[in-house]
């Protein structure tokens, strides 16, 4: 904590240059993550194409604070860029709460098409009003389930499933709508609760099933794809507005290439993770498309009023129409 405080203080003491001589990027993911690997390419590309006029410094692994703390550092201009999952950013930009709904996207291609289009631009505009410029939508991928009761191969299979839930009233309401029994638990309590049989299963990104060793105390992996989590890449809005046309061209082009690479690396990492889960002896199944559609309709109907109240009707209906 002392190191983080010292590092953040040092960065805050730096006055942001009028031009883009140094881009400072902080993020919370480890150095072997697709996000960090892609940002290393961004650094190399920007420095090469600017012929050294722009340098990039990257601070991974939460070195300078939590996601929320780094977002605030970007807003104040004390660092240039950061990344964060949409679910962690909606307190700062409420409109991002539209992404907290379930089964919005058919697959990664569908999600990317929507977010890279007008719907994503609208979310970017909402961020701009909070001193954040949306650089692009990286991705963490879809969340799925592990459990020790039975394969989740139909909507009916969720009836009575005791599952870990975040302590979030909207999520709890959504899970109850399909008959599941959400049990609010802190992230660090999941493994022991699975091990002791206090809950049947949990939902997470595939990578978490390996990192947190959930596979040791679970029998089934069900590819439900119930939520797609984008990782938003953002910059200080004033900094971006102050770039010259030539600088902006370098940054924008490199950013597009970086987002493409990060998505490719994430897909590769998720495929490798699924293979590891199968090697560990877990049975893998997919939730049929018909059940997924019904599941999404039931869950989102239960929370529609909550989502609309948070993001506003204009944002809600614009985003939902873009899904068609």
PDB file of C-alpha atoms in Angstrom:
ATOM      1  CA  UNK A   1       0.000   0.000   0.000  1.00  0.00           C
ATOM      2  CA  UNK A   2       2.897   2.350   0.812  1.00  0.00           C
ATOM      3  CA  UNK A   3       4.373   1.714  -2.654  1.00  0.00           C
ATOM      4  CA  UNK A   4       1.046   2.403  -4.376  1.00  0.00           C
ATOM      5  CA  UNK A   5       0.588   5.621  -2.420  1.00  0.00           C
ATOM      6  CA  UNK A   6       4.125   6.751  -3.223  1.00  0.00           C
ATOM      7  CA  UNK A   7       3.780   5.907  -6.903  1.00  0.00           C
ATOM      8  CA  UNK A   8       0.422   7.674  -7.209  1.00  0.00           C
ATOM      9  CA  UNK A   9       1.807  10.725  -5.433  1.00  0.00           C
ATOM     10  CA  UNK A  10       4.784  10.836  -7.769  1.00  0.00           C
ATOM     11  CA  UNK A  11       2.524  10.684 -10.809  1.00  0.00           C
ATOM     12  CA  UNK A  12       0.256  13.369  -9.415  1.00  0.00           C
ATOM     13  CA  UNK A  13       3.276  15.650  -9.069  1.00  0.00           C
ATOM     14  CA  UNK A  14       3.874  15.455 -12.810  1.00  0.00           C
ATOM     15  CA  UNK A  15       2.240  18.201 -14.859  1.00  0.00           C
ATOM     16  CA  UNK A  16       0.695  16.790 -18.003  1.00  0.00           C
ATOM     17  CA  UNK A  17       2.494  18.097 -21.080  1.00  0.00           C
ATOM     18  CA  UNK A  18       0.564  20.120 -23.622  1.00  0.00           C
ATOM     19  CA  UNK A  19       1.782  17.763 -26.318  1.00  0.00           C
ATOM     20  CA  UNK A  20       1.934  13.981 -26.186  1.00  0.00           C
ATOM     21  CA  UNK A  21       5.607  13.556 -25.252  1.00  0.00           C
ATOM     22  CA  UNK A  22       4.862  10.863 -22.652  1.00  0.00           C
ATOM     23  CA  UNK A  23       1.816   8.620 -22.381  1.00  0.00           C
ATOM     24  CA  UNK A  24       1.483   6.995 -18.956  1.00  0.00           C
ATOM     25  CA  UNK A  25      -0.787   3.942 -18.850  1.00  0.00           C
ATOM     26  CA  UNK A  26      -1.830   2.202 -15.644  1.00  0.00           C
ATOM     27  CA  UNK A  27      -3.865  -0.995 -15.566  1.00  0.00           C
ATOM     28  CA  UNK A  28      -4.801  -3.666 -13.033  1.00  0.00           C
ATOM     29  CA  UNK A  29      -4.067  -6.868 -14.967  1.00  0.00           C
ATOM     30  CA  UNK A  30      -0.864  -8.962 -14.681  1.00  0.00           C
ATOM     31  CA  UNK A  31       2.022  -8.794 -17.115  1.00  0.00           C
ATOM     32  CA  UNK A  32       1.082 -12.087 -18.788  1.00  0.00           C
ATOM     33  CA  UNK A  33      -2.462 -10.878 -19.552  1.00  0.00           C
ATOM     34  CA  UNK A  34      -3.687 -10.185 -23.105  1.00  0.00           C
ATOM     35  CA  UNK A  35      -4.246  -6.565 -22.052  1.00  0.00           C
ATOM     36  CA  UNK A  36      -0.651  -5.967 -21.030  1.00  0.00           C
ATOM     37  CA  UNK A  37       0.770  -7.836 -24.019  1.00  0.00           C
ATOM     38  CA  UNK A  38      -1.344  -5.755 -26.389  1.00  0.00           C
ATOM     39  CA  UNK A  39      -0.368  -2.511 -24.664  1.00  0.00           C
ATOM     40  CA  UNK A  40       3.286  -3.421 -25.149  1.00  0.00           C
ATOM     41  CA  UNK A  41       2.592  -3.457 -28.892  1.00  0.00           C
ATOM     42  CA  UNK A  42       0.879  -0.066 -28.557  1.00  0.00           C
ATOM     43  CA  UNK A  43       4.011   1.298 -26.891  1.00  0.00           C
ATOM     44  CA  UNK A  44       6.297  -0.043 -29.611  1.00  0.00           C
ATOM     45  CA  UNK A  45       4.038   1.113 -32.443  1.00  0.00           C
ATOM     46  CA  UNK A  46       3.537   4.654 -31.122  1.00  0.00           C
ATOM     47  CA  UNK A  47       7.192   5.161 -30.321  1.00  0.00           C
ATOM     48  CA  UNK A  48       8.293   3.859 -33.726  1.00  0.00           C
ATOM     49  CA  UNK A  49       5.754   5.815 -35.787  1.00  0.00           C
ATOM     50  CA  UNK A  50       6.430   9.036 -33.876  1.00  0.00           C
ATOM     51  CA  UNK A  51      10.161   8.453 -34.331  1.00  0.00           C
ATOM     52  CA  UNK A  52      10.642   8.741 -30.603  1.00  0.00           C
ATOM     53  CA  UNK A  53       8.727  12.003 -30.169  1.00  0.00           C
ATOM     54  CA  UNK A  54       6.099  10.140 -28.135  1.00  0.00           C
ATOM     55  CA  UNK A  55       7.126   7.675 -25.443  1.00  0.00           C
ATOM     56  CA  UNK A  56       4.849   5.279 -23.574  1.00  0.00           C
ATOM     57  CA  UNK A  57       5.249   4.113 -19.969  1.00  0.00           C
ATOM     58  CA  UNK A  58       3.110   1.197 -18.739  1.00  0.00           C
ATOM     59  CA  UNK A  59       2.390   0.399 -15.073  1.00  0.00           C
ATOM     60  CA  UNK A  60       0.701  -3.058 -14.885  1.00  0.00           C
ATOM     61  CA  UNK A  61      -0.751  -5.108 -12.066  1.00  0.00           C
ATOM     62  CA  UNK A  62      -2.347  -2.272 -10.121  1.00  0.00           C
ATOM     63  CA  UNK A  63       1.023  -0.715  -9.286  1.00  0.00           C
ATOM     64  CA  UNK A  64      -0.528   2.729  -8.970  1.00  0.00           C
ATOM     65  CA  UNK A  65      -3.898   1.806  -7.511  1.00  0.00           C
ATOM     66  CA  UNK A  66      -7.214   0.064  -8.044  1.00  0.00           C
ATOM     67  CA  UNK A  67      -9.274   0.376 -11.215  1.00  0.00           C
ATOM     68  CA  UNK A  68     -11.363   3.145  -9.657  1.00  0.00           C
ATOM     69  CA  UNK A  69      -8.296   4.987  -8.390  1.00  0.00           C
ATOM     70  CA  UNK A  70      -6.678   4.851 -11.823  1.00  0.00           C
ATOM     71  CA  UNK A  71      -9.858   6.087 -13.500  1.00  0.00           C
ATOM     72  CA  UNK A  72      -9.758   9.085 -11.160  1.00  0.00           C
ATOM     73  CA  UNK A  73      -6.071   9.655 -11.992  1.00  0.00           C
ATOM     74  CA  UNK A  74      -6.990   9.675 -15.685  1.00  0.00           C
ATOM     75  CA  UNK A  75      -9.879  12.081 -15.099  1.00  0.00           C
ATOM     76  CA  UNK A  76      -7.560  14.472 -13.254  1.00  0.00           C
ATOM     77  CA  UNK A  77      -4.856  14.150 -15.917  1.00  0.00           C
ATOM     78  CA  UNK A  78      -2.223  12.652 -13.635  1.00  0.00           C
ATOM     79  CA  UNK A  79      -1.913   9.588 -15.835  1.00  0.00           C
ATOM     80  CA  UNK A  80      -2.901   9.440 -19.474  1.00  0.00           C
ATOM     81  CA  UNK A  81      -4.739   6.136 -19.896  1.00  0.00           C
ATOM     82  CA  UNK A  82      -6.146   3.150 -18.054  1.00  0.00           C
ATOM     83  CA  UNK A  83      -8.427   0.167 -18.662  1.00  0.00           C
ATOM     84  CA  UNK A  84     -11.302  -1.258 -16.671  1.00  0.00           C
ATOM     85  CA  UNK A  85     -14.166  -3.726 -16.995  1.00  0.00           C
ATOM     86  CA  UNK A  86     -17.493  -2.010 -17.642  1.00  0.00           C
ATOM     87  CA  UNK A  87     -19.011  -3.455 -14.471  1.00  0.00           C
ATOM     88  CA  UNK A  88     -16.422  -1.562 -12.393  1.00  0.00           C
ATOM     89  CA  UNK A  89     -16.956   1.742 -14.186  1.00  0.00           C
ATOM     90  CA  UNK A  90     -20.709   2.265 -14.064  1.00  0.00           C
ATOM     91  CA  UNK A  91     -20.438   4.144 -10.760  1.00  0.00           C
ATOM     92  CA  UNK A  92     -18.421   6.764 -12.658  1.00  0.00           C
ATOM     93  CA  UNK A  93     -20.366   6.537 -15.924  1.00  0.00           C
ATOM     94  CA  UNK A  94     -23.895   5.265 -15.090  1.00  0.00           C
ATOM     95  CA  UNK A  95     -24.753   4.780 -18.778  1.00  0.00           C
ATOM     96  CA  UNK A  96     -22.324   1.848 -18.864  1.00  0.00           C
ATOM     97  CA  UNK A  97     -24.831  -0.017 -16.704  1.00  0.00           C
ATOM     98  CA  UNK A  98     -26.639  -0.968 -19.922  1.00  0.00           C
ATOM     99  CA  UNK A  99     -23.893  -3.577 -20.352  1.00  0.00           C
ATOM    100  CA  UNK A 100     -24.849  -5.230 -17.037  1.00  0.00           C
ATOM    101  CA  UNK A 101     -27.742  -7.034 -18.734  1.00  0.00           C
ATOM    102  CA  UNK A 102     -27.696 -10.720 -19.573  1.00  0.00           C
ATOM    103  CA  UNK A 103     -27.249 -12.594 -22.859  1.00  0.00           C
ATOM    104  CA  UNK A 104     -27.202  -9.443 -24.961  1.00  0.00           C
ATOM    105  CA  UNK A 105     -24.832 -10.818 -27.575  1.00  0.00           C
ATOM    106  CA  UNK A 106     -24.860 -13.993 -29.666  1.00  0.00           C
ATOM    107  CA  UNK A 107     -21.074 -14.244 -29.761  1.00  0.00           C
ATOM    108  CA  UNK A 108     -17.887 -12.147 -29.780  1.00  0.00           C
ATOM    109  CA  UNK A 109     -18.449 -10.992 -33.354  1.00  0.00           C
ATOM    110  CA  UNK A 110     -21.908  -9.682 -32.476  1.00  0.00           C
ATOM    111  CA  UNK A 111     -20.574  -7.902 -29.379  1.00  0.00           C
ATOM    112  CA  UNK A 112     -17.735  -6.266 -31.293  1.00  0.00           C
ATOM    113  CA  UNK A 113     -20.050  -5.121 -34.093  1.00  0.00           C
ATOM    114  CA  UNK A 114     -22.378  -3.415 -31.616  1.00  0.00           C
ATOM    115  CA  UNK A 115     -19.680  -1.848 -29.449  1.00  0.00           C
ATOM    116  CA  UNK A 116     -17.596  -0.659 -32.385  1.00  0.00           C
ATOM    117  CA  UNK A 117     -20.665   1.024 -33.893  1.00  0.00           C
ATOM    118  CA  UNK A 118     -23.149   3.740 -32.959  1.00  0.00           C
ATOM    119  CA  UNK A 119     -24.069   2.128 -29.630  1.00  0.00           C
ATOM    120  CA  UNK A 120     -20.442   2.192 -28.533  1.00  0.00           C
ATOM    121  CA  UNK A 121     -20.123   5.787 -29.742  1.00  0.00           C
ATOM    122  CA  UNK A 122     -23.053   6.765 -27.502  1.00  0.00           C
ATOM    123  CA  UNK A 123     -21.346   5.211 -24.492  1.00  0.00           C
ATOM    124  CA  UNK A 124     -18.171   7.013 -25.492  1.00  0.00           C
ATOM    125  CA  UNK A 125     -20.057  10.317 -25.509  1.00  0.00           C
ATOM    126  CA  UNK A 126     -21.286   9.629 -21.981  1.00  0.00           C
ATOM    127  CA  UNK A 127     -17.701   9.005 -20.913  1.00  0.00           C
ATOM    128  CA  UNK A 128     -16.535  12.237 -22.565  1.00  0.00           C
ATOM    129  CA  UNK A 129     -18.823  14.211 -20.291  1.00  0.00           C
ATOM    130  CA  UNK A 130     -16.913  12.700 -17.345  1.00  0.00           C
ATOM    131  CA  UNK A 131     -13.503  13.802 -18.696  1.00  0.00           C
ATOM    132  CA  UNK A 132     -12.787  10.383 -20.214  1.00  0.00           C
ATOM    133  CA  UNK A 133     -12.102   9.693 -23.881  1.00  0.00           C
ATOM    134  CA  UNK A 134     -13.010   6.164 -25.025  1.00  0.00           C
ATOM    135  CA  UNK A 135      -9.987   4.768 -26.855  1.00  0.00           C
ATOM    136  CA  UNK A 136     -11.575   1.400 -27.611  1.00  0.00           C
ATOM    137  CA  UNK A 137     -13.339  -1.710 -26.339  1.00  0.00           C
ATOM    138  CA  UNK A 138     -10.940  -4.461 -25.388  1.00  0.00           C
ATOM    139  CA  UNK A 139     -12.581  -7.608 -24.060  1.00  0.00           C
ATOM    140  CA  UNK A 140     -12.497 -10.099 -21.208  1.00  0.00           C
ATOM    141  CA  UNK A 141     -14.921 -12.432 -22.949  1.00  0.00           C
ATOM    142  CA  UNK A 142     -18.040 -14.247 -21.786  1.00  0.00           C
ATOM    143  CA  UNK A 143     -18.690 -15.502 -18.288  1.00  0.00           C
ATOM    144  CA  UNK A 144     -19.725 -19.112 -17.735  1.00  0.00           C
ATOM    145  CA  UNK A 145     -20.521 -21.508 -14.880  1.00  0.00           C
ATOM    146  CA  UNK A 146     -18.863 -24.245 -12.901  1.00  0.00           C
ATOM    147  CA  UNK A 147     -20.888 -26.393 -10.536  1.00  0.00           C
ATOM    148  CA  UNK A 148     -20.839 -29.743  -8.766  1.00  0.00           C
ATOM    149  CA  UNK A 149     -24.517 -30.662  -9.106  1.00  0.00           C
ATOM    150  CA  UNK A 150     -25.224 -31.401 -12.776  1.00  0.00           C
ATOM    151  CA  UNK A 151     -24.550 -29.971 -16.253  1.00  0.00           C
ATOM    152  CA  UNK A 152     -26.401 -26.709 -16.859  1.00  0.00           C
ATOM    153  CA  UNK A 153     -27.695 -27.915 -20.194  1.00  0.00           C
ATOM    154  CA  UNK A 154     -31.164 -26.364 -20.042  1.00  0.00           C
ATOM    155  CA  UNK A 155     -32.924 -23.432 -18.434  1.00  0.00           C
ATOM    156  CA  UNK A 156     -34.658 -25.873 -16.082  1.00  0.00           C
ATOM    157  CA  UNK A 157     -31.250 -26.970 -14.743  1.00  0.00           C
ATOM    158  CA  UNK A 158     -30.876 -23.626 -12.939  1.00  0.00           C
ATOM    159  CA  UNK A 159     -33.901 -24.299 -10.721  1.00  0.00           C
ATOM    160  CA  UNK A 160     -32.668 -24.463  -7.113  1.00  0.00           C
ATOM    161  CA  UNK A 161     -28.995 -24.028  -8.051  1.00  0.00           C
ATOM    162  CA  UNK A 162     -27.198 -22.474  -5.100  1.00  0.00           C
ATOM    163  CA  UNK A 163     -24.744 -20.149  -6.790  1.00  0.00           C
ATOM    164  CA  UNK A 164     -22.384 -17.456  -5.631  1.00  0.00           C
ATOM    165  CA  UNK A 165     -23.551 -13.962  -6.488  1.00  0.00           C
ATOM    166  CA  UNK A 166     -22.015 -10.577  -5.973  1.00  0.00           C
ATOM    167  CA  UNK A 167     -23.815  -8.566  -3.293  1.00  0.00           C
ATOM    168  CA  UNK A 168     -25.697  -6.683  -5.993  1.00  0.00           C
ATOM    169  CA  UNK A 169     -29.508  -6.385  -5.728  1.00  0.00           C
ATOM    170  CA  UNK A 170     -29.999  -6.187  -9.509  1.00  0.00           C
ATOM    171  CA  UNK A 171     -27.964  -9.341 -10.182  1.00  0.00           C
ATOM    172  CA  UNK A 172     -29.686 -11.182  -7.355  1.00  0.00           C
ATOM    173  CA  UNK A 173     -33.086 -10.247  -8.779  1.00  0.00           C
ATOM    174  CA  UNK A 174     -32.050 -11.501 -12.226  1.00  0.00           C
ATOM    175  CA  UNK A 175     -30.834 -14.885 -10.998  1.00  0.00           C
ATOM    176  CA  UNK A 176     -33.945 -15.433  -8.910  1.00  0.00           C
ATOM    177  CA  UNK A 177     -36.037 -14.812 -12.029  1.00  0.00           C
ATOM    178  CA  UNK A 178     -34.843 -18.145 -13.481  1.00  0.00           C
ATOM    179  CA  UNK A 179     -35.174 -20.101 -10.243  1.00  0.00           C
ATOM    180  CA  UNK A 180     -31.548 -20.004  -9.131  1.00  0.00           C
ATOM    181  CA  UNK A 181     -30.693 -19.348  -5.487  1.00  0.00           C
ATOM    182  CA  UNK A 182     -28.050 -16.592  -5.426  1.00  0.00           C
ATOM    183  CA  UNK A 183     -25.882 -16.508  -2.305  1.00  0.00           C
ATOM    184  CA  UNK A 184     -23.999 -13.215  -1.868  1.00  0.00           C
ATOM    185  CA  UNK A 185     -20.353 -13.959  -1.094  1.00  0.00           C
ATOM    186  CA  UNK A 186     -17.103 -12.043  -1.313  1.00  0.00           C
ATOM    187  CA  UNK A 187     -14.807 -13.234  -4.105  1.00  0.00           C
ATOM    188  CA  UNK A 188     -12.299 -14.674  -1.653  1.00  0.00           C
ATOM    189  CA  UNK A 189     -14.959 -16.879  -0.051  1.00  0.00           C
ATOM    190  CA  UNK A 190     -15.937 -18.757  -3.210  1.00  0.00           C
ATOM    191  CA  UNK A 191     -13.395 -21.605  -3.121  1.00  0.00           C
ATOM    192  CA  UNK A 192     -14.018 -22.595   0.499  1.00  0.00           C
ATOM    193  CA  UNK A 193     -17.783 -22.339   0.007  1.00  0.00           C
ATOM    194  CA  UNK A 194     -17.598 -24.659  -3.011  1.00  0.00           C
ATOM    195  CA  UNK A 195     -15.300 -27.027  -1.136  1.00  0.00           C
ATOM    196  CA  UNK A 196     -17.649 -27.228   1.857  1.00  0.00           C
ATOM    197  CA  UNK A 197     -20.759 -27.622  -0.295  1.00  0.00           C
ATOM    198  CA  UNK A 198     -22.303 -24.388   0.934  1.00  0.00           C
ATOM    199  CA  UNK A 199     -22.937 -23.470  -2.705  1.00  0.00           C
ATOM    200  CA  UNK A 200     -23.234 -25.682  -5.795  1.00  0.00           C
ATOM    201  CA  UNK A 201     -21.458 -23.428  -8.251  1.00  0.00           C
ATOM    202  CA  UNK A 202     -20.201 -20.078  -9.362  1.00  0.00           C
ATOM    203  CA  UNK A 203     -20.057 -17.942 -12.501  1.00  0.00           C
ATOM    204  CA  UNK A 204     -16.896 -16.265 -13.774  1.00  0.00           C
ATOM    205  CA  UNK A 205     -14.565 -15.769 -16.699  1.00  0.00           C
ATOM    206  CA  UNK A 206     -12.923 -19.012 -17.827  1.00  0.00           C
ATOM    207  CA  UNK A 207      -9.525 -17.758 -16.725  1.00  0.00           C
ATOM    208  CA  UNK A 208     -10.751 -17.349 -13.132  1.00  0.00           C
ATOM    209  CA  UNK A 209     -11.674 -21.036 -13.024  1.00  0.00           C
ATOM    210  CA  UNK A 210      -7.969 -21.808 -13.412  1.00  0.00           C
ATOM    211  CA  UNK A 211      -6.444 -18.929 -11.460  1.00  0.00           C
ATOM    212  CA  UNK A 212      -8.735 -19.467  -8.458  1.00  0.00           C
ATOM    213  CA  UNK A 213      -8.458 -23.285  -8.799  1.00  0.00           C
ATOM    214  CA  UNK A 214     -12.226 -23.750  -8.823  1.00  0.00           C
ATOM    215  CA  UNK A 215     -11.661 -26.830 -11.000  1.00  0.00           C
ATOM    216  CA  UNK A 216     -10.382 -28.672  -7.919  1.00  0.00           C
ATOM    217  CA  UNK A 217     -13.806 -28.607  -6.253  1.00  0.00           C
ATOM    218  CA  UNK A 218     -16.168 -28.623  -9.268  1.00  0.00           C
ATOM    219  CA  UNK A 219     -17.275 -31.255 -11.771  1.00  0.00           C
ATOM    220  CA  UNK A 220     -18.918 -29.351 -14.627  1.00  0.00           C
ATOM    221  CA  UNK A 221     -18.176 -26.354 -16.823  1.00  0.00           C
ATOM    222  CA  UNK A 222     -21.242 -24.970 -18.588  1.00  0.00           C
ATOM    223  CA  UNK A 223     -20.614 -22.472 -21.373  1.00  0.00           C
ATOM    224  CA  UNK A 224     -23.607 -20.274 -20.677  1.00  0.00           C
ATOM    225  CA  UNK A 225     -22.083 -17.043 -22.003  1.00  0.00           C
ATOM    226  CA  UNK A 226     -24.586 -15.160 -19.869  1.00  0.00           C
ATOM    227  CA  UNK A 227     -22.620 -11.893 -19.676  1.00  0.00           C
ATOM    228  CA  UNK A 228     -20.042 -10.399 -22.025  1.00  0.00           C
ATOM    229  CA  UNK A 229     -17.550  -8.173 -20.259  1.00  0.00           C
ATOM    230  CA  UNK A 230     -15.773  -5.553 -22.329  1.00  0.00           C
ATOM    231  CA  UNK A 231     -12.612  -3.958 -20.956  1.00  0.00           C
ATOM    232  CA  UNK A 232     -12.839  -0.246 -21.692  1.00  0.00           C
ATOM    233  CA  UNK A 233      -9.634   1.536 -22.662  1.00  0.00           C
ATOM    234  CA  UNK A 234      -9.847   5.238 -21.848  1.00  0.00           C
ATOM    235  CA  UNK A 235      -7.721   8.385 -21.887  1.00  0.00           C
ATOM    236  CA  UNK A 236      -7.907  11.823 -20.336  1.00  0.00           C
ATOM    237  CA  UNK A 237     -10.329  13.773 -22.546  1.00  0.00           C
ATOM    238  CA  UNK A 238      -8.435  17.083 -22.361  1.00  0.00           C
ATOM    239  CA  UNK A 239      -5.178  15.368 -23.270  1.00  0.00           C
ATOM    240  CA  UNK A 240      -6.763  13.743 -26.303  1.00  0.00           C
ATOM    241  CA  UNK A 241      -8.408  17.009 -27.407  1.00  0.00           C
ATOM    242  CA  UNK A 242      -5.013  18.724 -27.219  1.00  0.00           C
ATOM    243  CA  UNK A 243      -3.282  16.341 -29.622  1.00  0.00           C
ATOM    244  CA  UNK A 244      -2.198  17.615 -32.993  1.00  0.00           C
ATOM    245  CA  UNK A 245      -3.768  16.041 -36.067  1.00  0.00           C
ATOM    246  CA  UNK A 246      -0.583  14.054 -36.722  1.00  0.00           C
ATOM    247  CA  UNK A 247      -0.380  12.837 -33.127  1.00  0.00           C
ATOM    248  CA  UNK A 248      -4.033  11.835 -33.116  1.00  0.00           C
ATOM    249  CA  UNK A 249      -3.543   9.837 -36.320  1.00  0.00           C
ATOM    250  CA  UNK A 250      -0.669   7.912 -34.732  1.00  0.00           C
ATOM    251  CA  UNK A 251      -2.588   7.255 -31.507  1.00  0.00           C
ATOM    252  CA  UNK A 252      -5.885   6.293 -33.171  1.00  0.00           C
ATOM    253  CA  UNK A 253      -4.348   3.934 -35.712  1.00  0.00           C
ATOM    254  CA  UNK A 254      -2.139   2.244 -33.129  1.00  0.00           C
ATOM    255  CA  UNK A 255      -5.108   1.934 -30.767  1.00  0.00           C
ATOM    256  CA  UNK A 256      -7.251   0.175 -33.388  1.00  0.00           C
ATOM    257  CA  UNK A 257      -4.434  -2.299 -34.058  1.00  0.00           C
ATOM    258  CA  UNK A 258      -3.957  -2.831 -30.325  1.00  0.00           C
ATOM    259  CA  UNK A 259      -7.641  -3.575 -29.684  1.00  0.00           C
ATOM    260  CA  UNK A 260      -7.640  -6.108 -32.534  1.00  0.00           C
ATOM    261  CA  UNK A 261      -4.563  -7.822 -31.100  1.00  0.00           C
ATOM    262  CA  UNK A 262      -5.947  -7.862 -27.560  1.00  0.00           C
ATOM    263  CA  UNK A 263      -9.156  -9.520 -28.727  1.00  0.00           C
ATOM    264  CA  UNK A 264      -7.174 -12.168 -30.616  1.00  0.00           C
ATOM    265  CA  UNK A 265      -4.976 -12.849 -27.581  1.00  0.00           C
ATOM    266  CA  UNK A 266      -8.044 -13.117 -25.330  1.00  0.00           C
ATOM    267  CA  UNK A 267      -9.670 -15.654 -27.679  1.00  0.00           C
ATOM    268  CA  UNK A 268      -6.479 -17.726 -27.690  1.00  0.00           C
ATOM    269  CA  UNK A 269      -6.177 -17.545 -23.902  1.00  0.00           C
ATOM    270  CA  UNK A 270      -9.811 -18.582 -23.377  1.00  0.00           C
ATOM    271  CA  UNK A 271      -9.435 -21.555 -25.737  1.00  0.00           C
ATOM    272  CA  UNK A 272      -6.299 -22.670 -23.923  1.00  0.00           C
ATOM    273  CA  UNK A 273      -8.036 -22.281 -20.565  1.00  0.00           C
ATOM    274  CA  UNK A 274     -10.982 -24.411 -21.653  1.00  0.00           C
ATOM    275  CA  UNK A 275      -8.577 -27.131 -22.770  1.00  0.00           C
ATOM    276  CA  UNK A 276      -6.914 -27.052 -19.334  1.00  0.00           C
ATOM    277  CA  UNK A 277     -10.277 -27.437 -17.614  1.00  0.00           C
ATOM    278  CA  UNK A 278     -11.070 -30.470 -19.739  1.00  0.00           C
ATOM    279  CA  UNK A 279      -7.624 -31.926 -18.972  1.00  0.00           C
ATOM    280  CA  UNK A 280      -8.402 -31.450 -15.276  1.00  0.00           C
ATOM    281  CA  UNK A 281     -11.369 -33.800 -15.745  1.00  0.00           C
ATOM    282  CA  UNK A 282     -14.280 -31.372 -15.810  1.00  0.00           C
ATOM    283  CA  UNK A 283     -17.164 -32.201 -18.145  1.00  0.00           C
ATOM    284  CA  UNK A 284     -17.878 -29.328 -20.533  1.00  0.00           C
ATOM    285  CA  UNK A 285     -21.266 -28.555 -22.057  1.00  0.00           C
ATOM    286  CA  UNK A 286     -22.979 -25.661 -23.848  1.00  0.00           C
ATOM    287  CA  UNK A 287     -26.350 -24.188 -23.026  1.00  0.00           C
ATOM    288  CA  UNK A 288     -28.571 -24.567 -26.138  1.00  0.00           C
ATOM    289  CA  UNK A 289     -29.380 -21.384 -28.047  1.00  0.00           C
ATOM    290  CA  UNK A 290     -33.126 -21.665 -27.384  1.00  0.00           C
ATOM    291  CA  UNK A 291     -32.559 -21.894 -23.639  1.00  0.00           C
ATOM    292  CA  UNK A 292     -30.074 -19.021 -23.737  1.00  0.00           C
ATOM    293  CA  UNK A 293     -32.623 -16.809 -25.462  1.00  0.00           C
ATOM    294  CA  UNK A 294     -35.346 -17.648 -22.944  1.00  0.00           C
ATOM    295  CA  UNK A 295     -32.942 -17.206 -20.053  1.00  0.00           C
ATOM    296  CA  UNK A 296     -31.905 -13.754 -21.259  1.00  0.00           C
ATOM    297  CA  UNK A 297     -35.484 -12.644 -21.794  1.00  0.00           C
ATOM    298  CA  UNK A 298     -36.548 -13.695 -18.301  1.00  0.00           C
ATOM    299  CA  UNK A 299     -33.551 -12.180 -16.511  1.00  0.00           C
ATOM    300  CA  UNK A 300     -33.606  -8.885 -18.383  1.00  0.00           C
ATOM    301  CA  UNK A 301     -37.358  -8.475 -17.954  1.00  0.00           C
ATOM    302  CA  UNK A 302     -36.831  -8.754 -14.205  1.00  0.00           C
ATOM    303  CA  UNK A 303     -34.261  -5.955 -14.130  1.00  0.00           C
ATOM    304  CA  UNK A 304     -35.372  -3.709 -17.013  1.00  0.00           C
ATOM    305  CA  UNK A 305     -36.792  -1.016 -14.725  1.00  0.00           C
ATOM    306  CA  UNK A 306     -33.586  -0.970 -12.688  1.00  0.00           C
ATOM    307  CA  UNK A 307     -31.380  -0.658 -15.765  1.00  0.00           C
ATOM    308  CA  UNK A 308     -33.544   2.037 -17.370  1.00  0.00           C
ATOM    309  CA  UNK A 309     -33.597   3.979 -14.117  1.00  0.00           C
ATOM    310  CA  UNK A 310     -29.811   3.938 -13.990  1.00  0.00           C
ATOM    311  CA  UNK A 311     -28.902   4.684 -17.619  1.00  0.00           C
ATOM    312  CA  UNK A 312     -31.933   6.666 -18.800  1.00  0.00           C
ATOM    313  CA  UNK A 313     -34.497   5.689 -21.416  1.00  0.00           C
ATOM    314  CA  UNK A 314     -32.658   7.341 -24.328  1.00  0.00           C
ATOM    315  CA  UNK A 315     -29.456   5.350 -23.793  1.00  0.00           C
ATOM    316  CA  UNK A 316     -31.366   2.169 -22.999  1.00  0.00           C
ATOM    317  CA  UNK A 317     -33.516   2.165 -26.142  1.00  0.00           C
ATOM    318  CA  UNK A 318     -30.686   3.285 -28.415  1.00  0.00           C
ATOM    319  CA  UNK A 319     -28.489   0.461 -27.177  1.00  0.00           C
ATOM    320  CA  UNK A 320     -31.198  -2.185 -27.301  1.00  0.00           C
ATOM    321  CA  UNK A 321     -32.135  -1.237 -30.868  1.00  0.00           C
ATOM    322  CA  UNK A 322     -28.500  -1.658 -31.905  1.00  0.00           C
ATOM    323  CA  UNK A 323     -28.616  -5.318 -30.875  1.00  0.00           C
ATOM    324  CA  UNK A 324     -30.997  -6.252 -33.678  1.00  0.00           C
TER     325      UNK A 324
END
